[in-house]
JSON list of C-alpha atoms in Angstrom, two decimals:
[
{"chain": "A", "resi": 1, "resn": "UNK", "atom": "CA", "xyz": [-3.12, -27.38, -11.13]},
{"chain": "A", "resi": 2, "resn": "UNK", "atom": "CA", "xyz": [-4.91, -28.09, -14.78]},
{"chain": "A", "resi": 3, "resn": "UNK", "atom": "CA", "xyz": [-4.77, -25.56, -17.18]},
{"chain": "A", "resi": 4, "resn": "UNK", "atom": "CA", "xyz": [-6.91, -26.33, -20.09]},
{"chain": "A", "resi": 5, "resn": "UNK", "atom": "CA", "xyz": [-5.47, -24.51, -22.91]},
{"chain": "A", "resi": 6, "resn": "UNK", "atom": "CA", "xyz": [-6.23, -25.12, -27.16]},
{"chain": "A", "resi": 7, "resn": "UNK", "atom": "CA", "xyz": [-4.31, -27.94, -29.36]},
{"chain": "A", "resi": 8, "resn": "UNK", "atom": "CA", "xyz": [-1.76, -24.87, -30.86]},
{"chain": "A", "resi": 9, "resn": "UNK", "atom": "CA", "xyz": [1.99, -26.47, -30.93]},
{"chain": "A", "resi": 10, "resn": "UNK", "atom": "CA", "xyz": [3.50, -23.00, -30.52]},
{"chain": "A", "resi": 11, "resn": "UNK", "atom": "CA", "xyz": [1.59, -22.35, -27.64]},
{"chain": "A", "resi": 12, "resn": "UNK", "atom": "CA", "xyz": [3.69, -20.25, -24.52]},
{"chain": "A", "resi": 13, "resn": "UNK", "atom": "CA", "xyz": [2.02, -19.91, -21.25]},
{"chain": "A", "resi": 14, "resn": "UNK", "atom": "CA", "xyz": [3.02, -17.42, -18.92]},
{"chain": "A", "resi": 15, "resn": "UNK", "atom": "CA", "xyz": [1.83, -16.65, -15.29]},
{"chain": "A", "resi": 16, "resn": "UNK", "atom": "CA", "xyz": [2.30, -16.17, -11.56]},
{"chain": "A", "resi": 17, "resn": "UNK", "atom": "CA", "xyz": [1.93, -18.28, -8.34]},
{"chain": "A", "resi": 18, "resn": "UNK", "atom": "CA", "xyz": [1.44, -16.84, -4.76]},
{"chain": "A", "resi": 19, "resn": "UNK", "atom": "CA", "xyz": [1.52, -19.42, -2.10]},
{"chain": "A", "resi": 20, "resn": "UNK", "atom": "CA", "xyz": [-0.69, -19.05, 0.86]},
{"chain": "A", "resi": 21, "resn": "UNK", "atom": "CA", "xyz": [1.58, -16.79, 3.71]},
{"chain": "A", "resi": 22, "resn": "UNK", "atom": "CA", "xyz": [1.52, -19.79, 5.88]},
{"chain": "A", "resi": 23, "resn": "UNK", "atom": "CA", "xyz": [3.45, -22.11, 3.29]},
{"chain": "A", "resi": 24, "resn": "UNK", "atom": "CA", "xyz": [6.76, -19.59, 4.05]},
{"chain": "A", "resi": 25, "resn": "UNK", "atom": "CA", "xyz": [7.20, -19.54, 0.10]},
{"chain": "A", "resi": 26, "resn": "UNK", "atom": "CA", "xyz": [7.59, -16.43, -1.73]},
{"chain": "A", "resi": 27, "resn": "UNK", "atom": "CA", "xyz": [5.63, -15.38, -5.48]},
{"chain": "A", "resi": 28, "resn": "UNK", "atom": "CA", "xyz": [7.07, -15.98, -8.45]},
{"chain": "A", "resi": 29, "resn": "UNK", "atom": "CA", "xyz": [6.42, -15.51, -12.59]},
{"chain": "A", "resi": 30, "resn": "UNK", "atom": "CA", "xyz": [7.42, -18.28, -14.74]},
{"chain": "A", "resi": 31, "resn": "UNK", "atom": "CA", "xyz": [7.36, -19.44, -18.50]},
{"chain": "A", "resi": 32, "resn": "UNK", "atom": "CA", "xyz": [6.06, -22.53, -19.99]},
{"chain": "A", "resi": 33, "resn": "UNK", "atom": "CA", "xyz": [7.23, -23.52, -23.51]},
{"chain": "A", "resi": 34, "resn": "UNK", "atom": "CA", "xyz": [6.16, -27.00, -25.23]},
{"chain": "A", "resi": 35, "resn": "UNK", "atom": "CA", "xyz": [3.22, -27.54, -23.68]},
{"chain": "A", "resi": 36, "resn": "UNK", "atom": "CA", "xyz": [1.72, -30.19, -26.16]},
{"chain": "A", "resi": 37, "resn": "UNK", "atom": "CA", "xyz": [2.08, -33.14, -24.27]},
{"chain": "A", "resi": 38, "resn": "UNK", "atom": "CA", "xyz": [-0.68, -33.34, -21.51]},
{"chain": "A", "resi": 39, "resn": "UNK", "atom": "CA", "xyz": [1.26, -36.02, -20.13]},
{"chain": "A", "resi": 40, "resn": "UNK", "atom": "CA", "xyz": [4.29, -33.70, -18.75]},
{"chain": "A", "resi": 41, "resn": "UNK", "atom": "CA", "xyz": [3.98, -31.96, -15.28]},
{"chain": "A", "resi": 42, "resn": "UNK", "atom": "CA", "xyz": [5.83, -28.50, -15.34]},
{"chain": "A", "resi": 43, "resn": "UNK", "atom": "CA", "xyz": [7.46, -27.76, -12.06]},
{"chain": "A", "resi": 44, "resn": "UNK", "atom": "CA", "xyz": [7.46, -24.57, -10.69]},
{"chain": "A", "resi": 45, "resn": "UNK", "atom": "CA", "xyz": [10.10, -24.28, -8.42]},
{"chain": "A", "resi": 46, "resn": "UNK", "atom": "CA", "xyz": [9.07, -21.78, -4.92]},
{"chain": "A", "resi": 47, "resn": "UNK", "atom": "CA", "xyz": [11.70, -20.48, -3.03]},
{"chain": "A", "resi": 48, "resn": "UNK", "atom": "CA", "xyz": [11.64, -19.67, 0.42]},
{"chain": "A", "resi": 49, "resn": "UNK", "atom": "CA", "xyz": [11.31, -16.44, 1.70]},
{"chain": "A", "resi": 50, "resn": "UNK", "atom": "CA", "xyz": [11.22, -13.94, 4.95]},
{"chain": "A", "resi": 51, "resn": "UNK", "atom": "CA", "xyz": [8.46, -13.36, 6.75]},
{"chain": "A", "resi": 52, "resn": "UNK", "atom": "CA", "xyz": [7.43, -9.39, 7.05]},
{"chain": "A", "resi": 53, "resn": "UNK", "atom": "CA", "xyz": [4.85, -8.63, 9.12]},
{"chain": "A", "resi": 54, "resn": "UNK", "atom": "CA", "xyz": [3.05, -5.81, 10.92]},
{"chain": "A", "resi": 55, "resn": "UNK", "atom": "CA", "xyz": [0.68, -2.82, 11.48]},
{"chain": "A", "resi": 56, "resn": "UNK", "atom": "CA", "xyz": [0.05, 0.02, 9.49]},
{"chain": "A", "resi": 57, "resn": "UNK", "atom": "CA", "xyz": [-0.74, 3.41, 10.84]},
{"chain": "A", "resi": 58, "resn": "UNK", "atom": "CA", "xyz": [-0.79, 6.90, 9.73]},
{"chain": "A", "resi": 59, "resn": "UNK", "atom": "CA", "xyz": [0.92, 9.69, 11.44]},
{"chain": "A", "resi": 60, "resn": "UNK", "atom": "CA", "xyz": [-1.58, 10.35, 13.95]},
{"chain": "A", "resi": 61, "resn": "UNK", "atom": "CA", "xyz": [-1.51, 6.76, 15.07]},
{"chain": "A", "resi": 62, "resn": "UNK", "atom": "CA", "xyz": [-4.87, 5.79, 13.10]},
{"chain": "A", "resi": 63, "resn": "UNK", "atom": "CA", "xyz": [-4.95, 2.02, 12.17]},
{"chain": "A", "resi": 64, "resn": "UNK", "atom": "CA", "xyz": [-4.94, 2.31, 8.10]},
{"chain": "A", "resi": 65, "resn": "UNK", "atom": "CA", "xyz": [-6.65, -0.80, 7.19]},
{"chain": "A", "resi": 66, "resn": "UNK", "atom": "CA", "xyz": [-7.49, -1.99, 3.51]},
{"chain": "A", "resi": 67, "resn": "UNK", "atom": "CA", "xyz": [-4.22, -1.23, 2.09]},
{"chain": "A", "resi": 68, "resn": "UNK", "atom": "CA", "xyz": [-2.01, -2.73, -0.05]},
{"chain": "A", "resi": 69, "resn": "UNK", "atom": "CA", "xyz": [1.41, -3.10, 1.26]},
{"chain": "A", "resi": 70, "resn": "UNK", "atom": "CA", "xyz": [4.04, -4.66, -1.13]},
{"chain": "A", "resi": 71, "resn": "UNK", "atom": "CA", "xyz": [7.60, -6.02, -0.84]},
{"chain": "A", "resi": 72, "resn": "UNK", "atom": "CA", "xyz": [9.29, -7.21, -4.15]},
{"chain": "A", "resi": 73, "resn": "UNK", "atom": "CA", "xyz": [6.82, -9.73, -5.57]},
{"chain": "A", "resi": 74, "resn": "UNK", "atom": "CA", "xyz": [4.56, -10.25, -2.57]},
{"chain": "A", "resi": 75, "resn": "UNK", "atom": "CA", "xyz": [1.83, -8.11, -1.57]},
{"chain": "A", "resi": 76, "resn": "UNK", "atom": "CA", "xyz": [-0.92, -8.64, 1.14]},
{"chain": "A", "resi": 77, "resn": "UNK", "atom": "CA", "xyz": [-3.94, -6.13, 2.47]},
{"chain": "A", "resi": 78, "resn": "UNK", "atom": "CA", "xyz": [-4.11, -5.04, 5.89]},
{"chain": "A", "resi": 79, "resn": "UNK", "atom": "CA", "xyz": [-6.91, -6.18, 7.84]},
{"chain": "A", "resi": 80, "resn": "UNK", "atom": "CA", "xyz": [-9.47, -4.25, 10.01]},
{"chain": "A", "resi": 81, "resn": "UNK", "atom": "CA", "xyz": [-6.93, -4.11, 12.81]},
{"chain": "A", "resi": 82, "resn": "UNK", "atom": "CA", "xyz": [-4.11, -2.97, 10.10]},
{"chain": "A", "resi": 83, "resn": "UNK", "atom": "CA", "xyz": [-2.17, -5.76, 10.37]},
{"chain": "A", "resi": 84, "resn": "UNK", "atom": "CA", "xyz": [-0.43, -7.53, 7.61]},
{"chain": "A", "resi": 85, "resn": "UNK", "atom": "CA", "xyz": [1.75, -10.67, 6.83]},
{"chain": "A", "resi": 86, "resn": "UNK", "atom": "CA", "xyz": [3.81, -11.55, 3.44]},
{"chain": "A", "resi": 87, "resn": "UNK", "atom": "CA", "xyz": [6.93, -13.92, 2.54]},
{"chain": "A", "resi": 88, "resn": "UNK", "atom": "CA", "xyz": [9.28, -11.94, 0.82]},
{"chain": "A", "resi": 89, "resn": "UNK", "atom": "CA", "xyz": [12.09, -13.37, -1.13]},
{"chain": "A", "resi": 90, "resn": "UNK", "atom": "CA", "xyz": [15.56, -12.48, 1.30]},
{"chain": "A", "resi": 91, "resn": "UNK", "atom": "CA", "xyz": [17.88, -9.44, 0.44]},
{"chain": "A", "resi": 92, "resn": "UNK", "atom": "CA", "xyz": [16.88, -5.66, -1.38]},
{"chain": "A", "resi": 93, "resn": "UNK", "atom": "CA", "xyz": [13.38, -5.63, -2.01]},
{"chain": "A", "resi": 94, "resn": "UNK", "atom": "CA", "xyz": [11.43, -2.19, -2.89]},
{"chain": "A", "resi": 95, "resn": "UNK", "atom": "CA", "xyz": [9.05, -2.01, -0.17]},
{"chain": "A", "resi": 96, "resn": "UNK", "atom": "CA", "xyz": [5.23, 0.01, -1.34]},
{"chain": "A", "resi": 97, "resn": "UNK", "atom": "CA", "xyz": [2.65, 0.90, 0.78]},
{"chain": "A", "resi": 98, "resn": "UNK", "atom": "CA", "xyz": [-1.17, 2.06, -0.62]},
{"chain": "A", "resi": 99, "resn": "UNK", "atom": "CA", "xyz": [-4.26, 2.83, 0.26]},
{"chain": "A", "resi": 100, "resn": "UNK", "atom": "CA", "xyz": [-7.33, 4.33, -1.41]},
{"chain": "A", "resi": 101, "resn": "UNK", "atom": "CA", "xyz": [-9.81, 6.15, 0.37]},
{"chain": "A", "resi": 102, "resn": "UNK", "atom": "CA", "xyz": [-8.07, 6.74, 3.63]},
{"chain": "A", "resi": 103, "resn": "UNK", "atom": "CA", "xyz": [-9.63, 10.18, 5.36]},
{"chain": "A", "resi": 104, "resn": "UNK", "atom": "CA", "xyz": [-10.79, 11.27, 1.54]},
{"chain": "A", "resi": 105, "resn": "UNK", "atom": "CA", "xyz": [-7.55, 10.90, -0.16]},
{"chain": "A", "resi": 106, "resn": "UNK", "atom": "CA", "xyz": [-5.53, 8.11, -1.93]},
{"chain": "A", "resi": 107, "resn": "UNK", "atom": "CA", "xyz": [-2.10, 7.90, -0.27]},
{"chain": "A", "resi": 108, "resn": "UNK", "atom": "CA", "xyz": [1.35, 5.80, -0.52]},
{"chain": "A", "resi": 109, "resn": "UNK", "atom": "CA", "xyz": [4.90, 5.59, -0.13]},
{"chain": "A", "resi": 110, "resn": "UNK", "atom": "CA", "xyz": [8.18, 4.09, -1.07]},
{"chain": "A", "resi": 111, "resn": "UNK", "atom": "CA", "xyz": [10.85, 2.50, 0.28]},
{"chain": "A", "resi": 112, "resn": "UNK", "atom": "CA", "xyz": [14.11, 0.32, -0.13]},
{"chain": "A", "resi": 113, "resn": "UNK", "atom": "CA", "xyz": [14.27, -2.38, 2.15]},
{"chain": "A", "resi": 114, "resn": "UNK", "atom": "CA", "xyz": [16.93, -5.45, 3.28]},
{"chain": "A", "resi": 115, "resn": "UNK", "atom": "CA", "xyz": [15.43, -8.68, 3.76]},
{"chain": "A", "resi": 116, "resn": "UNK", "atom": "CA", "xyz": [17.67, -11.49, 6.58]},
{"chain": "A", "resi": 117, "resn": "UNK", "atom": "CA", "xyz": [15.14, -12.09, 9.17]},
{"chain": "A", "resi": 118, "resn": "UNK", "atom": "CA", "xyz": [11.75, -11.83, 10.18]},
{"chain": "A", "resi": 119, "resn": "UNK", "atom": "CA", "xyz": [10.39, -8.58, 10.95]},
{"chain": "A", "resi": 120, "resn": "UNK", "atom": "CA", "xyz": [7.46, -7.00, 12.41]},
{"chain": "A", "resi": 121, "resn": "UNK", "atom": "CA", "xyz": [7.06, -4.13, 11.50]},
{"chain": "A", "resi": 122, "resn": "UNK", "atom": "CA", "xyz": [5.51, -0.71, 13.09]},
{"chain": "A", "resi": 123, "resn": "UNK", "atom": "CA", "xyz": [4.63, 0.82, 9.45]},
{"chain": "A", "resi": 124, "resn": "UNK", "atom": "CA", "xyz": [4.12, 3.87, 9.62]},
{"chain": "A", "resi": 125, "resn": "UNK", "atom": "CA", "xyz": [2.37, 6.01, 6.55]},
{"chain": "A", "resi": 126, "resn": "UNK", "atom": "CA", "xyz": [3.52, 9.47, 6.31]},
{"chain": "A", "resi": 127, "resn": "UNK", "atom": "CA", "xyz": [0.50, 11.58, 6.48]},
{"chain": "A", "resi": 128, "resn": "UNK", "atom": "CA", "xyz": [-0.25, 15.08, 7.99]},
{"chain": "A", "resi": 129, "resn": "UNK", "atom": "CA", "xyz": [-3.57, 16.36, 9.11]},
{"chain": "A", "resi": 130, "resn": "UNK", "atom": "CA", "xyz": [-5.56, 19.07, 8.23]},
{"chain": "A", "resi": 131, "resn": "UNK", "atom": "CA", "xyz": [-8.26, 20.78, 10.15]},
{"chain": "A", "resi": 132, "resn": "UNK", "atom": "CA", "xyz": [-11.18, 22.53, 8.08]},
{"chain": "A", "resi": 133, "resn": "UNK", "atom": "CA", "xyz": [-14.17, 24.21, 10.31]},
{"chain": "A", "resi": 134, "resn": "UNK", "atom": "CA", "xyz": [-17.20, 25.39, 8.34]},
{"chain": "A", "resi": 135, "resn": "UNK", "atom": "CA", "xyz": [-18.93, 28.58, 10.42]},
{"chain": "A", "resi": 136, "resn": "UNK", "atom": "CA", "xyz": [-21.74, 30.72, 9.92]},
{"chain": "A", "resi": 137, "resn": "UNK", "atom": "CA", "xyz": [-21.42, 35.03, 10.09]},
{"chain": "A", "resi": 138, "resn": "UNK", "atom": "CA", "xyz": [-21.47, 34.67, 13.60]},
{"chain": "A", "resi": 139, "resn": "UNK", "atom": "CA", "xyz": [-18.83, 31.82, 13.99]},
{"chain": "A", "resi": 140, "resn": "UNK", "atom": "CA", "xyz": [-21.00, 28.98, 15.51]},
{"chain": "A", "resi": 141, "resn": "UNK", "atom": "CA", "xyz": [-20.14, 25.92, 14.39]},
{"chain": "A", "resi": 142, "resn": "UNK", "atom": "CA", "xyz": [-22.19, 24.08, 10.73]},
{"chain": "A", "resi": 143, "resn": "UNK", "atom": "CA", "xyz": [-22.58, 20.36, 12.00]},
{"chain": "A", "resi": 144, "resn": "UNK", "atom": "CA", "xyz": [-22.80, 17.62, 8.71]},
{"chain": "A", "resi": 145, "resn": "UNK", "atom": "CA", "xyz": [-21.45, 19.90, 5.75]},
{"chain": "A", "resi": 146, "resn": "UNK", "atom": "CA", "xyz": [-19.85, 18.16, 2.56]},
{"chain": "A", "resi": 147, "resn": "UNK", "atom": "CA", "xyz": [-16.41, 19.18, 2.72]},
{"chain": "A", "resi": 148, "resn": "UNK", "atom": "CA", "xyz": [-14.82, 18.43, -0.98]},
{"chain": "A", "resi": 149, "resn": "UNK", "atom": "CA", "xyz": [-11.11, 18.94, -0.84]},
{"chain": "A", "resi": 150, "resn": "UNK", "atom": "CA", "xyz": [-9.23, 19.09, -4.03]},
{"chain": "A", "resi": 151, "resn": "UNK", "atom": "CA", "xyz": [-4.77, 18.71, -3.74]},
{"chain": "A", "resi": 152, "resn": "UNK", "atom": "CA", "xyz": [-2.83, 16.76, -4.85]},
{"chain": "A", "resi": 153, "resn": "UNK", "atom": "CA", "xyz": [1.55, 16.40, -4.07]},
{"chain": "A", "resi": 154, "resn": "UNK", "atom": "CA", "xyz": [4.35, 14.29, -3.14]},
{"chain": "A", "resi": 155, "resn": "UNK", "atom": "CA", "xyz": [8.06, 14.36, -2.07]},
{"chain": "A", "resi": 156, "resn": "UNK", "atom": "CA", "xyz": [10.78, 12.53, -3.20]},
{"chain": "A", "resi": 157, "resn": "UNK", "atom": "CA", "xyz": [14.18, 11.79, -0.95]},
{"chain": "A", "resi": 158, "resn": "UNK", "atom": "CA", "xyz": [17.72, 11.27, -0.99]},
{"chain": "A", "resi": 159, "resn": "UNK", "atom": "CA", "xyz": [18.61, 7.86, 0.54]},
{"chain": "A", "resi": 160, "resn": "UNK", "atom": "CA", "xyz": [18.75, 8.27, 3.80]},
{"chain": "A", "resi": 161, "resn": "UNK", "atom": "CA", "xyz": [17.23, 11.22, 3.77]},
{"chain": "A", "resi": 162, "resn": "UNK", "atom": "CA", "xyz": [13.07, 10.59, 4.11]},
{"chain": "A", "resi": 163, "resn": "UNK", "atom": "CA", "xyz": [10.88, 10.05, 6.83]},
{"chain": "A", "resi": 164, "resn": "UNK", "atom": "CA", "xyz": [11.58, 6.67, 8.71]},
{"chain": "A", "resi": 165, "resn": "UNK", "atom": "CA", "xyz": [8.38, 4.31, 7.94]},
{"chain": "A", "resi": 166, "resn": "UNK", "atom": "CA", "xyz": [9.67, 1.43, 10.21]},
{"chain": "A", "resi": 167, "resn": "UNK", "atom": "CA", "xyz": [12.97, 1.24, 12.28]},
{"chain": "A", "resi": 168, "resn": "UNK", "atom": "CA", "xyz": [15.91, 1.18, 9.93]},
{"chain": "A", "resi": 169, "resn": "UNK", "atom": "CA", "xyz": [13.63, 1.93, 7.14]},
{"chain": "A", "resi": 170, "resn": "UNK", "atom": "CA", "xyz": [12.59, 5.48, 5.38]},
{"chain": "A", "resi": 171, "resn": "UNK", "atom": "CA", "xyz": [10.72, 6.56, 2.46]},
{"chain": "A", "resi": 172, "resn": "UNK", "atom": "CA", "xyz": [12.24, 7.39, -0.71]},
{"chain": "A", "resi": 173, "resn": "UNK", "atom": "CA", "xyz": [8.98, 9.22, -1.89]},
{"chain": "A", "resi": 174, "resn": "UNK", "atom": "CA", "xyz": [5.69, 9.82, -0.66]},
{"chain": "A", "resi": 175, "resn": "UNK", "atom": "CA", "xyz": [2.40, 10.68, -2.91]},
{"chain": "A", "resi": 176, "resn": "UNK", "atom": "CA", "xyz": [-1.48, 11.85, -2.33]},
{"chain": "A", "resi": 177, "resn": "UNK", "atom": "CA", "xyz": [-4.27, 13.04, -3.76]},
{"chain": "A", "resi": 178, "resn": "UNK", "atom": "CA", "xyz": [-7.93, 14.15, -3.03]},
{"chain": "A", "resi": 179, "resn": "UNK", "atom": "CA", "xyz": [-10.63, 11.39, -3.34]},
{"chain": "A", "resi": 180, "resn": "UNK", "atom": "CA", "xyz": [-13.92, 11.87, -2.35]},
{"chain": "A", "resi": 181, "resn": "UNK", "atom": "CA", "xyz": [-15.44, 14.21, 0.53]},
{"chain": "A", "resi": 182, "resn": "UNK", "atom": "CA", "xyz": [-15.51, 14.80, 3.86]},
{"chain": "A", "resi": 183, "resn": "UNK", "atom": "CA", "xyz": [-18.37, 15.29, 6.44]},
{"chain": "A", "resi": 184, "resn": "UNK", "atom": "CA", "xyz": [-18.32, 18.05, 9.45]},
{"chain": "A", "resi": 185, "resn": "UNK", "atom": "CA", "xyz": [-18.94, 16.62, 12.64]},
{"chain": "A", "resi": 186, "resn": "UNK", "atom": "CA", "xyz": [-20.88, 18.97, 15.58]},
{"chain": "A", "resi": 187, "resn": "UNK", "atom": "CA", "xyz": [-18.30, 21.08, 16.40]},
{"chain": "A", "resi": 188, "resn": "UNK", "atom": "CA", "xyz": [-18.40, 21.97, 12.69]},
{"chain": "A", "resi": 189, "resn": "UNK", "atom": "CA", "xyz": [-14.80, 20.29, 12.04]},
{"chain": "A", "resi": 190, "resn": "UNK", "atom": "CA", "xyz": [-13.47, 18.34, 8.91]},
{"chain": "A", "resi": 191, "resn": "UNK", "atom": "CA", "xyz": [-10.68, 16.04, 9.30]},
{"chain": "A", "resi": 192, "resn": "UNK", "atom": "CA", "xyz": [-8.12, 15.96, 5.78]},
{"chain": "A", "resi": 193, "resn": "UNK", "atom": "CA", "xyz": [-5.29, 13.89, 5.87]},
{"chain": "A", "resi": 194, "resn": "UNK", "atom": "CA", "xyz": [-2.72, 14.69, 3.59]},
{"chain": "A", "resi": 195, "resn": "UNK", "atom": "CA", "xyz": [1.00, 14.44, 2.60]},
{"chain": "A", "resi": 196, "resn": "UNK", "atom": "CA", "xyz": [4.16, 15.83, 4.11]},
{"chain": "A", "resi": 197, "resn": "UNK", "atom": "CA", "xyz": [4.57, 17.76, 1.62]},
{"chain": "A", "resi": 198, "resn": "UNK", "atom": "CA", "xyz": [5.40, 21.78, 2.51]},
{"chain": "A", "resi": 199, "resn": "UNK", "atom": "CA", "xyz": [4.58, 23.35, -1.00]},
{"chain": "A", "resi": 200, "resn": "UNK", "atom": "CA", "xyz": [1.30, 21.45, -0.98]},
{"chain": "A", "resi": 201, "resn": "UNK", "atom": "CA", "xyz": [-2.20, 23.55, -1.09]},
{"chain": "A", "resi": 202, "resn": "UNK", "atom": "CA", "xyz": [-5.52, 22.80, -0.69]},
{"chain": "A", "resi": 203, "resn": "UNK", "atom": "CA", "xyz": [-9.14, 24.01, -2.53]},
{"chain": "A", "resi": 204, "resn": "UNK", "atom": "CA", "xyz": [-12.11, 22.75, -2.33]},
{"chain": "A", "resi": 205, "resn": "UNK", "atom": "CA", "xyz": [-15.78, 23.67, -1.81]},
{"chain": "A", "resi": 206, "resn": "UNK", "atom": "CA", "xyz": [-18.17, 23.10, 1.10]},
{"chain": "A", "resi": 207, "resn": "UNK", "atom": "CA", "xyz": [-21.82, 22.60, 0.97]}
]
């Protein structure tokens, strides 16, 4: 790759490289001093890595797509079918999962993960749902009302000691907040996901 950079003799350049997945290389930063001589190619050395894999879902088994899911240095967005592939460099990696706009809310969690293999993961995003119904007097159902939740919450965990995300594998924290608003469907139902967390309370407003 050319980098076109001015004529200063003190000149640093720092940066990043992600391979494509396919290559089997893994991300890395690196530092380039004494750049004034165009005539010298600066390696950057890739390392290979592990390929991680999978599907994300919440909970409830919905497909969470558009999320970023991130182990050490590598990140890659699930698809429309919530699937995702990385290469991660082998050994402890933290492991983060996030998505904005998921069911009104922006959601994510943590883990601590230990890279030998290839894995394909089931990844599971903790989540818990909430059920709001908008009535009239009488209690019929009011289809199509804006439903604007407002929470926000977390838990963290004792290794060990969190929800399990993937096999072998649990969360050290979760996080959430409200973003955006909800719709009720005909039966006069608005679904909120949220996080597991049990001191966590809801307002809001409906129009």
């Amino acid at each position: 790759a050319f980098l076109t950079v001015v004529p200063d003799p003190s000149l640093t350049i720092t940066g990043s490289v992600t391979p494509p997945v396919s290559s089997g290389f893994v991300s890395k930063t690196f530092s380039l001093g004494d750049v004034a001589d165009p005539s010298v190619v600066h390696d950057v050395v890739l390392e290979p890595g592990v390929r991680v894999s999978g599907t994300l879902r919440s909970s409830a088994g919905e497909v969470v797509s558009g999320a970023s899911v991130s182990v050490g240095a590598s990140s890659a967005r699930t698809d429309g079918s919530g699937r995702f592939s990385l290469s991660a460099a082998p050994g402890e990696s933290d492991l983060s999962v996030s998505v904005v706009g998921f069911s009104s809310a922006v959601l994510g969690v943590s883990a601590r993960v230990d890279l030998t293999d290839a894995v394909d993961w089931d990844l599971v995003l903790p989540t818990r749902s909430v059920r709001v119904r908008t009535v009239g007097p009488a209690g019929s159902p009011v289809a199509d009302a804006r439903v604007s939740p407002n929470w926000s919450g977390g838990a963290s965990f004792a290794a060990g000691e969190g929800p399990e995300i993937a096999p072998g594998v649990r969360a050290r924290s979760v996080y959430g907040y409200s973003f955006g608003e909800l719709r009720s469907g005909a039966d006069g139902v608005a679904f909120l996901t949220v996080v597991p967390d049990p001191s966590l309370t809801i307002t809001g407003s409906v129009t």
